[in-house]
Coordinates of C-alpha atoms and ligand atoms in Angstrom, one line a residue:
X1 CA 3.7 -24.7 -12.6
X2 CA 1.4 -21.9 -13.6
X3 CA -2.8 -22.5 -13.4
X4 CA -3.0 -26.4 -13.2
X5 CA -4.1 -26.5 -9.5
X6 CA -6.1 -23.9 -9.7
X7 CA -9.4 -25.8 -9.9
X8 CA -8.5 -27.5 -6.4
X9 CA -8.0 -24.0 -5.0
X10 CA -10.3 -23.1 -2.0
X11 CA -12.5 -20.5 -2.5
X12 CA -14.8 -18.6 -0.2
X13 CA -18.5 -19.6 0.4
X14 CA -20.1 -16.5 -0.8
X15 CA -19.1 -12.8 -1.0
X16 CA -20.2 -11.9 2.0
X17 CA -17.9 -15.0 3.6
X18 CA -15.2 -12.5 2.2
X19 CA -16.2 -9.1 3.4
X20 CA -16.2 -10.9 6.7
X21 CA -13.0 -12.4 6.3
X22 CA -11.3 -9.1 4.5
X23 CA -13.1 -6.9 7.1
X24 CA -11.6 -9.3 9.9
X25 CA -8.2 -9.0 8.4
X26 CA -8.8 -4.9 8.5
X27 CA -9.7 -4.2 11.8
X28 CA -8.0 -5.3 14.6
X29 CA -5.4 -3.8 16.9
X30 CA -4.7 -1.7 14.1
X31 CA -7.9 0.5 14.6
X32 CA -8.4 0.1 18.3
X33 CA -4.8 0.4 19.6
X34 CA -2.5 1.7 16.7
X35 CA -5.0 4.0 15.6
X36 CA -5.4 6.3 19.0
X37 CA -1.6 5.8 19.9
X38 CA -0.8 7.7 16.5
X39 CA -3.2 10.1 16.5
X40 CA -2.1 11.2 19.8
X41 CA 1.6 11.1 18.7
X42 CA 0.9 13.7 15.1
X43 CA -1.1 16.4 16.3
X44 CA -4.9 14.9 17.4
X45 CA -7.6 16.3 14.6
X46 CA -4.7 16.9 11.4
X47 CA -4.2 14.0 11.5
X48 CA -7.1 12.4 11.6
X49 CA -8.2 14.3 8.9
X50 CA -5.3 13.4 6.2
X51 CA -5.6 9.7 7.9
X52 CA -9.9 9.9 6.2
X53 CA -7.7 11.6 2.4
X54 CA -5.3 9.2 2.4
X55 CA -7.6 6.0 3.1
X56 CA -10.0 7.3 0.3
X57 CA -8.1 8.4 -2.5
X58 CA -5.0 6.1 -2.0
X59 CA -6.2 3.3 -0.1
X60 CA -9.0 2.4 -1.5
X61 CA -7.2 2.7 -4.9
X62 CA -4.6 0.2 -3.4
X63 CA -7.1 -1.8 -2.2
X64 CA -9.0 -2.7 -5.3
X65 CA -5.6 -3.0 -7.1
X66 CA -4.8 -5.7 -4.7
X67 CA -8.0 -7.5 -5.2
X68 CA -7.7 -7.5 -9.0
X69 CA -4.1 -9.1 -9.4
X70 CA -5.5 -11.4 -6.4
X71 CA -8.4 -13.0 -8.1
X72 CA -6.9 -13.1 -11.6
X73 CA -4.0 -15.0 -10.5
X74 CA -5.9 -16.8 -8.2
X75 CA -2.7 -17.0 -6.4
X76 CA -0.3 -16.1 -3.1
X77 CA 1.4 -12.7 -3.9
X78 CA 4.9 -14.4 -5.2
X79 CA 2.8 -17.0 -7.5
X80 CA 0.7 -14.0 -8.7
X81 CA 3.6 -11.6 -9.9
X82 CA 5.2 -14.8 -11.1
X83 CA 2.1 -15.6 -13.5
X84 CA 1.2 -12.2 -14.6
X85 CA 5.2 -11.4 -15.5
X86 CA 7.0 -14.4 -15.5
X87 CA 11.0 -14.6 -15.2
X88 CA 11.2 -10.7 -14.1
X89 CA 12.2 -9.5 -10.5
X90 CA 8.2 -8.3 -9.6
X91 CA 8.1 -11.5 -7.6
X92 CA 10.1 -10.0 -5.0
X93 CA 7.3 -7.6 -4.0
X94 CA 5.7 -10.8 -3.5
X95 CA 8.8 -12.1 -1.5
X96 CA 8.8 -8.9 0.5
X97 CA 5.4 -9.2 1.0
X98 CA 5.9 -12.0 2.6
X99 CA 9.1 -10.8 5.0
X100 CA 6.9 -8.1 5.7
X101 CA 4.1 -9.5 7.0
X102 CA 6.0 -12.5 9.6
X103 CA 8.0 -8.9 11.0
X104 CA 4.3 -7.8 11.5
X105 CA 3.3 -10.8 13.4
X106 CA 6.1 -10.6 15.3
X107 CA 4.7 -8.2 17.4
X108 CA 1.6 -7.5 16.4
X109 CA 0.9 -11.2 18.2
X110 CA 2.6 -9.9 21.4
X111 CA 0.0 -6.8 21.5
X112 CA -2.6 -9.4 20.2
X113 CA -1.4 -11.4 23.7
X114 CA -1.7 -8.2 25.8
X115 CA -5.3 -8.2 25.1
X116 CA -6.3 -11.7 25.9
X117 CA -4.3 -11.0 28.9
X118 CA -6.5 -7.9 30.2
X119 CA -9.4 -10.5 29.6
X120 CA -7.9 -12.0 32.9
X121 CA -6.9 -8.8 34.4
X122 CA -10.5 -7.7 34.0
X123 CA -12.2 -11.0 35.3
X124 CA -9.5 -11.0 38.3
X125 CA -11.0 -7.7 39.8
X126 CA -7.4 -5.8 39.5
X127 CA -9.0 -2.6 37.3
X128 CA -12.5 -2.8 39.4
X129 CA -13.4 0.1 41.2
X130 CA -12.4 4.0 40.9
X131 CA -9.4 3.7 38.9
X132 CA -6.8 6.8 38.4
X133 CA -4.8 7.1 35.5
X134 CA -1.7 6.2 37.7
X135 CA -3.1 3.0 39.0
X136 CA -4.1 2.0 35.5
X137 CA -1.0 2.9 34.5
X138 CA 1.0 0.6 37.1
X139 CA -1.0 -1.8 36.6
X140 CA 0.2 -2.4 32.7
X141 CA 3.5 -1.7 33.4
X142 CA 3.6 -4.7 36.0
X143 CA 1.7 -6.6 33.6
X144 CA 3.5 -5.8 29.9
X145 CA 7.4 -5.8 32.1
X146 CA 6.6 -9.9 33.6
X147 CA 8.3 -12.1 30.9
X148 CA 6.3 -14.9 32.1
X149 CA 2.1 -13.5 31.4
X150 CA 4.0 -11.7 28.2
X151 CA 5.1 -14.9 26.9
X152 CA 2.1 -16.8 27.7
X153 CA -0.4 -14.8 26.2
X154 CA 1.9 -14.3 22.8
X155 CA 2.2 -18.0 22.8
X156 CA -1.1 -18.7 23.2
X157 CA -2.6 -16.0 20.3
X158 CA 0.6 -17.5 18.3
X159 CA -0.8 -21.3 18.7
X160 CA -4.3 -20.3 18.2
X161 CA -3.2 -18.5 14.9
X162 CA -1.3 -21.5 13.6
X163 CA -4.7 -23.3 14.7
X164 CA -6.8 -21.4 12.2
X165 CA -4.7 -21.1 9.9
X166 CA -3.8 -24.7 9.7
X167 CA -7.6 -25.8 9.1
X168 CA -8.0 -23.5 5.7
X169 CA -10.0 -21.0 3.9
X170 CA -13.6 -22.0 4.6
X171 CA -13.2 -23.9 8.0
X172 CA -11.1 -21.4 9.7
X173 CA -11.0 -18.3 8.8
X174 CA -14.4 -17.6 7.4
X175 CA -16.5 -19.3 10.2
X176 CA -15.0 -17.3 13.2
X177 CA -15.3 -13.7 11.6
X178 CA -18.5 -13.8 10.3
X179 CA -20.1 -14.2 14.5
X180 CA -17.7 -11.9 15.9
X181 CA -17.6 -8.9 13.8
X182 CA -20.9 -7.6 14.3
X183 CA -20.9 -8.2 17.9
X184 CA -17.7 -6.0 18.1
X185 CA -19.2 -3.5 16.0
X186 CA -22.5 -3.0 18.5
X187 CA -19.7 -3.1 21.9
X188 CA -17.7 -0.5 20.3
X189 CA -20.5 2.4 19.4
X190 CA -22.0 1.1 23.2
X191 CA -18.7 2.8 24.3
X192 CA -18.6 5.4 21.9
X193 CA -21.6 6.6 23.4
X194 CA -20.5 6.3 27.0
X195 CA -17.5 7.8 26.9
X196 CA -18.9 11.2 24.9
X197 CA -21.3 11.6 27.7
X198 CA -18.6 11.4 30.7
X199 CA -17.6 14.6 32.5
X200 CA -15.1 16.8 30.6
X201 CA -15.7 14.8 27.2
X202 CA -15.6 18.1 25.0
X203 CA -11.9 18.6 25.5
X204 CA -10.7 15.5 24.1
X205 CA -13.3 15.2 21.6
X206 CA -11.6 18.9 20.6
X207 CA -8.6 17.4 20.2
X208 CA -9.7 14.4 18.2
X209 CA -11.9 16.6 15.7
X210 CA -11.0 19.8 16.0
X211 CA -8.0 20.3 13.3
X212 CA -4.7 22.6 14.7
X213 CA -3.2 23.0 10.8
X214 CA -0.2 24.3 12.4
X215 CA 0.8 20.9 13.4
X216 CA 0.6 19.5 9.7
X217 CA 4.1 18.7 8.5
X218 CA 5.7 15.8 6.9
X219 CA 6.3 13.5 10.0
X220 CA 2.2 13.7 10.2
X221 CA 1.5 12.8 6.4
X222 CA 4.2 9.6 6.4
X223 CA 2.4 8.4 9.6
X224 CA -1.1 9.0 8.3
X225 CA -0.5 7.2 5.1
X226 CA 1.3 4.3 6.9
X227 CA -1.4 3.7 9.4
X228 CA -4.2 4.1 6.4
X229 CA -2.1 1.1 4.7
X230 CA -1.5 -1.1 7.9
X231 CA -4.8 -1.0 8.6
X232 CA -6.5 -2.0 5.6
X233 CA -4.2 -4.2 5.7
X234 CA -2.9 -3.4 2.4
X235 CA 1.1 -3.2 0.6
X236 CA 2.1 -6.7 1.6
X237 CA -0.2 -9.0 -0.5
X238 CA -2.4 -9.5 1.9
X239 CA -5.7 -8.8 -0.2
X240 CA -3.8 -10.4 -3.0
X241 CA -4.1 -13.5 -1.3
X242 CA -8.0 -12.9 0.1
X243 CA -9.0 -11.4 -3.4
X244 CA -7.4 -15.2 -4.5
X245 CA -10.5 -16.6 -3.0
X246 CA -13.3 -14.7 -4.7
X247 CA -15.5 -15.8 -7.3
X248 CA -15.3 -14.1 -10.6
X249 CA -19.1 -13.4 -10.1
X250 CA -18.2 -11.1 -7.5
X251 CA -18.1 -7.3 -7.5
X252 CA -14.8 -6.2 -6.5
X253 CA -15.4 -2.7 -6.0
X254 CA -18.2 -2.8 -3.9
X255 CA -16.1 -5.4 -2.0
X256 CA -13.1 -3.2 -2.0
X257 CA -15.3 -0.3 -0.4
X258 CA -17.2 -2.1 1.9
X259 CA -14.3 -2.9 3.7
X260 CA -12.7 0.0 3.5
X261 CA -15.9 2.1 5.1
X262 CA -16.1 -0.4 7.4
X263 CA -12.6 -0.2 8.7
X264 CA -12.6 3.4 9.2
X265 CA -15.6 3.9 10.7
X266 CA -14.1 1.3 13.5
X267 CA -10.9 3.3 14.0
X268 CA -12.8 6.8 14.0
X269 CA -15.0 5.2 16.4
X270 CA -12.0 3.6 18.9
X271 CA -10.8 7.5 18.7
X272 CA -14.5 8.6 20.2
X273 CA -13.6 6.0 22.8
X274 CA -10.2 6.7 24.1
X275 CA -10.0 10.9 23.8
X276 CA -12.7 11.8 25.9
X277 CA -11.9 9.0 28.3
X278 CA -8.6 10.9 28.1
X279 CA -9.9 14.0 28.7
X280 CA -11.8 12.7 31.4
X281 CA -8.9 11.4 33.5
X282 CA -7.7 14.8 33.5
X283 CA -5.0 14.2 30.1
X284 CA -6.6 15.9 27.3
X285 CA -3.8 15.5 24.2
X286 CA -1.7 12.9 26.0
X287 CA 0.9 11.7 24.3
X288 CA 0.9 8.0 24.4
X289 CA 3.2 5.6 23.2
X290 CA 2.4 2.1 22.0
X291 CA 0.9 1.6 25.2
X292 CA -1.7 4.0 25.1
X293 CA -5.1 2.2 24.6
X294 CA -4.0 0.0 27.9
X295 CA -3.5 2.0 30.0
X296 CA -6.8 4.5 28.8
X297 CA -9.5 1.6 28.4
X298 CA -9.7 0.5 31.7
X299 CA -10.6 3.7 32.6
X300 CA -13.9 4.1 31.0
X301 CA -15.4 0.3 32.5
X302 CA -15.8 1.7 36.0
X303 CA -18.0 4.4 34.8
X304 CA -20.6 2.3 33.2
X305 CA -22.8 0.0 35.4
X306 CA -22.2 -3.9 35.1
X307 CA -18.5 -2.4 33.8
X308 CA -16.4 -5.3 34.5
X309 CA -18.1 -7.4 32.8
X310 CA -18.1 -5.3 30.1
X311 CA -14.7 -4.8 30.5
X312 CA -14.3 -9.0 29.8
X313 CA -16.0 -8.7 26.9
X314 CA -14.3 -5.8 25.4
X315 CA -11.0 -7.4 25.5
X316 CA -12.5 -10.6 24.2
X317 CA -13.6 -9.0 21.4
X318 CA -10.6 -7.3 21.1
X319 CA -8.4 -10.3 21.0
X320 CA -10.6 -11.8 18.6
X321 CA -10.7 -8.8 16.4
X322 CA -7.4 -9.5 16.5
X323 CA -7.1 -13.0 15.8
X324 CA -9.1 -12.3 12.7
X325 CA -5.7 -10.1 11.5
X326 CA -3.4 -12.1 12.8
X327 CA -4.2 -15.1 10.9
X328 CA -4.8 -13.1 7.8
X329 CA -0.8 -11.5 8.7
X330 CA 0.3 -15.8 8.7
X331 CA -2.1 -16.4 6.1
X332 CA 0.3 -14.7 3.2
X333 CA 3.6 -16.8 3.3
X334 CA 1.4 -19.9 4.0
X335 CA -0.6 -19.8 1.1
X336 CA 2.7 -19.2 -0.7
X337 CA 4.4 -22.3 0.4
X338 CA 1.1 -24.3 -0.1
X339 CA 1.0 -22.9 -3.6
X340 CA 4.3 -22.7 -4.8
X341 CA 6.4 -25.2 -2.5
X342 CA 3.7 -27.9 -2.1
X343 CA 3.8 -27.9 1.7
X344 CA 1.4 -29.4 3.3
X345 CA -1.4 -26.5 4.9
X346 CA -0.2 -28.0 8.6
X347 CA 3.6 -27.8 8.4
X348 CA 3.2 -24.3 6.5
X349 CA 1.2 -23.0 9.3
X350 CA 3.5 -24.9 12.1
X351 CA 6.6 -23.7 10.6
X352 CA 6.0 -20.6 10.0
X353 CA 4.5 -19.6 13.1
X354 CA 7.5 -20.8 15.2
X355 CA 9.6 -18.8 13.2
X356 CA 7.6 -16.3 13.5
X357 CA 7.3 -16.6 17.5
X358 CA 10.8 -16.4 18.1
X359 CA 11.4 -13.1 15.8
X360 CA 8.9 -11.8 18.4
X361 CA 11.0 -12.3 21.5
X362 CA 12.8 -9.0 21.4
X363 CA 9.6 -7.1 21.1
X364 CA 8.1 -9.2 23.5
X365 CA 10.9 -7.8 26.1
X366 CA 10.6 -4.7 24.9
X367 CA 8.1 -3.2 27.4
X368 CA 10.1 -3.7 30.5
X369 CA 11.1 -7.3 30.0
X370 CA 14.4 -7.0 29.4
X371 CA 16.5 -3.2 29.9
X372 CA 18.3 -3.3 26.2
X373 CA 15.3 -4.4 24.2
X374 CA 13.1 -1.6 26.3
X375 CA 15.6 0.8 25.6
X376 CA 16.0 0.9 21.3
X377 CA 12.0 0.1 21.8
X378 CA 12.0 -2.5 19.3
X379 CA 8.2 -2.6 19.4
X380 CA 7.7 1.0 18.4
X381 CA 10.5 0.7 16.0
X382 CA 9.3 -2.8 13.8
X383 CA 6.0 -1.1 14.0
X384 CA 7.4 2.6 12.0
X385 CA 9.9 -0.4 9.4
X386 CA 7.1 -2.9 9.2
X387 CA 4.1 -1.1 9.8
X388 CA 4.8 2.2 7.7
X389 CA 7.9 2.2 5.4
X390 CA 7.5 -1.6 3.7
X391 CA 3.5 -1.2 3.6
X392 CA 4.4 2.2 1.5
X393 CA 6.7 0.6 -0.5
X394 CA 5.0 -2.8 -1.3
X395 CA 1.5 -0.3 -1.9
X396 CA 4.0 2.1 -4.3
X397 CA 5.3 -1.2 -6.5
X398 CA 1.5 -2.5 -6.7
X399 CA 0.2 0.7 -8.0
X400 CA 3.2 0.7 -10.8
X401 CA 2.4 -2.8 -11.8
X402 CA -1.0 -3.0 -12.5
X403 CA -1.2 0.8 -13.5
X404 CA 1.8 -0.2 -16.4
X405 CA 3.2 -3.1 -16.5
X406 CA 0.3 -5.9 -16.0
X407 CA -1.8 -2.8 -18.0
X408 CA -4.9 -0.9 -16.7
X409 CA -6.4 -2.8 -19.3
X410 CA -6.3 -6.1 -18.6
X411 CA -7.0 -4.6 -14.8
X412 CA -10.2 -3.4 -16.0
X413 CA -11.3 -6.4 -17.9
X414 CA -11.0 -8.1 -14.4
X415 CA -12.7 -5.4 -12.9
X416 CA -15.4 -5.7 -15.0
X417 CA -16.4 -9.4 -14.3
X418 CA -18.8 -9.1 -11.6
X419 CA -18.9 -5.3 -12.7
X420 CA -19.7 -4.5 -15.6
X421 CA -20.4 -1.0 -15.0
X422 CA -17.5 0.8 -12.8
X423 CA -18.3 4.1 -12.4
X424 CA -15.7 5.0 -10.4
X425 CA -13.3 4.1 -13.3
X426 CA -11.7 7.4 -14.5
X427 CA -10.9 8.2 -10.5
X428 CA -9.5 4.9 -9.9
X429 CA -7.2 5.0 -12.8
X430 CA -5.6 8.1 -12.6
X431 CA -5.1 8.0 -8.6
X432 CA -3.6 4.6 -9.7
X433 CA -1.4 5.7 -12.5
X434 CA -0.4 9.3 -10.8
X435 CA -2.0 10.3 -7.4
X436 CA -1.1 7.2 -5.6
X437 CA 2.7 6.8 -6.9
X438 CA 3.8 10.0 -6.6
X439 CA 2.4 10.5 -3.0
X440 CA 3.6 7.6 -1.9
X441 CA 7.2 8.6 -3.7
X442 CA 7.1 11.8 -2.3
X443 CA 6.3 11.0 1.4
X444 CA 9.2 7.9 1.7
X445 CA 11.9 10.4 0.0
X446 CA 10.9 12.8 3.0
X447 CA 11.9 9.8 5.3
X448 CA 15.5 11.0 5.1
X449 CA 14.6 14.5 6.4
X450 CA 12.3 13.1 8.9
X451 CA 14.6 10.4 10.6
X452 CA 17.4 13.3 10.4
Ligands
LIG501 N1 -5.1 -4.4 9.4 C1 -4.7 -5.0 10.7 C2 -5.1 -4.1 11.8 O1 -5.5 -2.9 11.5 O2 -5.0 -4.5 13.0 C3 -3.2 -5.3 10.7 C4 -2.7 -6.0 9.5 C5 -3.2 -7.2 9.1 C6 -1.8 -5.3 8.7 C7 -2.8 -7.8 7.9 C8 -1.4 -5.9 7.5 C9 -1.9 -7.1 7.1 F1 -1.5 -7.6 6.0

């Protein structure tokens, strides 16, 4: 089964088709909505600062590791343990992998579907005008707790997802992201810059920047390093799967950093956003839940001339930003069925994503929907399993294989097509081999003490 279809296999266009793609997977709700929500939830600038550690010396590590089994294999995350190891249980990282990233979807879809649903709120006129936190407020809560809009808008984002997905590498995915990137990009620093200049910016930009070490503790480390995974979309084969597509031509470690810089420099951005427009509405240091970014964005449109419109175009992009992660998230058990189950593209997509649309339900009721699902917050709560604990423990088992059981050698020869010279060798390897394992190690057997 191993190799012989590799030749049929699509691939992307060029290399910048994949930093677009890769990129697209990267940011999305992760960075504009996560990203805020868990500052504000660990202690504002500490956090932010071990968030920039952790995504330079262990995601970026993770990263390139990722994208080396990925286009040696030239397979899906199961198919690529499978080749490198055959017979032995490293496939089930794959396999969990794959678990991993449908419990994503599950509600990262119904988030994605809050978004596309603002798009209406916005063009509607219902967050025109001089808006208080408290009527901004209402406003979600009357939106996110109506079963109905939730469940259209999740459907919808789920259906457009299977769409994409459905059509392929080169058709799908990489078409859409490589037009609606950069026009995120140039909306987001637009808003940077307005909200940094409203009234009583300084306070929240304080909090954002300005570190309190006394609030470092474990709790803070386990939540930066989970965020720095889920949003580089890494510890769940996802790059595995995009580094599948890339042409042995290509340098994988510029790759690997572009996306990484690009991805942060998004969510440090959304944070310049949403804390002084915090601060502004008289909350400096809020602690938000998972609905934070909702119920602050809306604020800052009314402030800015033309805002509404704007404010139509920010959650378009939004939603599309999202899109772009969603069908990356749908992406890894498809390609693994395609590969490995000869499923047809179509019935992959289609089957998968109704699964995955009703594993969503509960966190789709979750925000006022239904009292028993609001209650144990199952949003919040598959977000800390999926979102954190399985991305560390997916990243910890990738760093072990290639570091010693595929070999750093053999990693390196990879490496090395495309780039001959990697200078960042010696780093790489030993944050592969030691820094990242034991971290990782370390902060999940702190869980226990944390969760206690
Ligand atoms: N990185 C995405 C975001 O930040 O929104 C979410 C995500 C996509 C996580 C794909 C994991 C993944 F495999």
């Amino acid at each position: 089964m191993q190799g012989q279809e590799i030749s049929t296999r699509e691939a992307w266009g060029s290399k910048v088709a994949f930093i677009f793609a890769a990129t697209g997977s990267a940011i999305g709700l992760g960075n504009i909505w996560r990203f805020p929500t868990v500052v504000s939830q660990n202690g504002g600038a500490v956090f932010v600062l071990v968030y920039v550690l952790a995504v330079a010396f262990i995601g970026f590590t993770v990263m390139l590791a990722e994208l080396t089994i990925g286009r040696h294999t030239q397979r899906n995350p199961v198919g690529a343990f499978e080749s490198i190891k055959p017979r032995t249980p490293w496939k089930f990282i794959g396999y969990l992998g794959m678990i991993t990233g449908v419990c994503i979807l599950s509600f990262y879809a119904v988030v994605a579907g809050w978004a596309a649903g603002y798009i209406f709120k916005m063009a509607s006129g219902a967050l025109k005008g001089k808006l208080t936190a408290e009527m901004s407020n209402k406003i979600f809560t009357e939106f996110s707790s109506d079963p109905i809009q939730v469940f259209l808008f999740f459907g919808l984002i789920m259906g457009l997802t299977i769409f994409i997905v459905s059509k392929g590498v080169k058709k799908g995915i990489e078409r859409w992201t490589k037009v609606l990137m950069p026009v995120l990009f140039l909306l987001i620093v637009f808003l940077a810059i307005r909200a940094l200049t409203l009234p009583g910016a300084g306070k929240g930009i304080a909090f954002y920047l300005r570190p309190d070490f006394s609030k470092l503790n474990g709790t803070v480390i386990l939540y930066a390093l989970g965020q720095a995974f889920f949003s580089l979309s890494l510890g769940m084969g996802t790059m595995i799967t995009y580094g599948s597509y890339i042409s042995k031509k290509d340098n994988l470690v510029s790759s690997a950093g572009w996306v990484t810089f690009s991805d942060t420099f998004i969510a440090l951005l959304a944070g310049l956003i949403i804390f002084p427009t915090l601060a502004f509405s008289g909350q400096p240091g809020n602690v938000g839940d998972e609905t934070l970014a909702f119920k602050i964005f809306p604020l800052i449109f009314p402030e800015i001339p033309g805002g509404q419109i704007f404010g139509i175009f920010f959650f378009t992009l939004l939603t599309v930003a999202a899109i772009t992660s969603t069908i990356s998230l749908l992406e890894v058990p498809v390609a693994y069925f395609v590969d490995e189950r000869n499923w047809s593209r179509k019935k992959a997509a289609l089957v998968i994503g109704l699964f995955t649309f009703v594993l969503g339900v509960p966190a789709a009721l979750s925000t006022g929907g239904m009292q028993f699902f609001t209650k144990i917050k199952v949003l919040g709560l598959f977000a800390f399993i999926f979102g954190n604990i399985s991305l560390a423990v997916g990243a910890l088992f990738i760093c072990i294989f290639v570091g010693y059981i595929w070999g750093i050698k053999k990693a390196l020869k990879e490496i090395s097509s495309g780039n001959p010279r990697f200078k960042l060798r010696p780093i790489w390897v030993f944050s592969l081999k030691f820094l990242s394992p034991i971290a990782i190690l370390i902060i999940l057997y702190f869980i226990k003490t944390l969760k206690g």
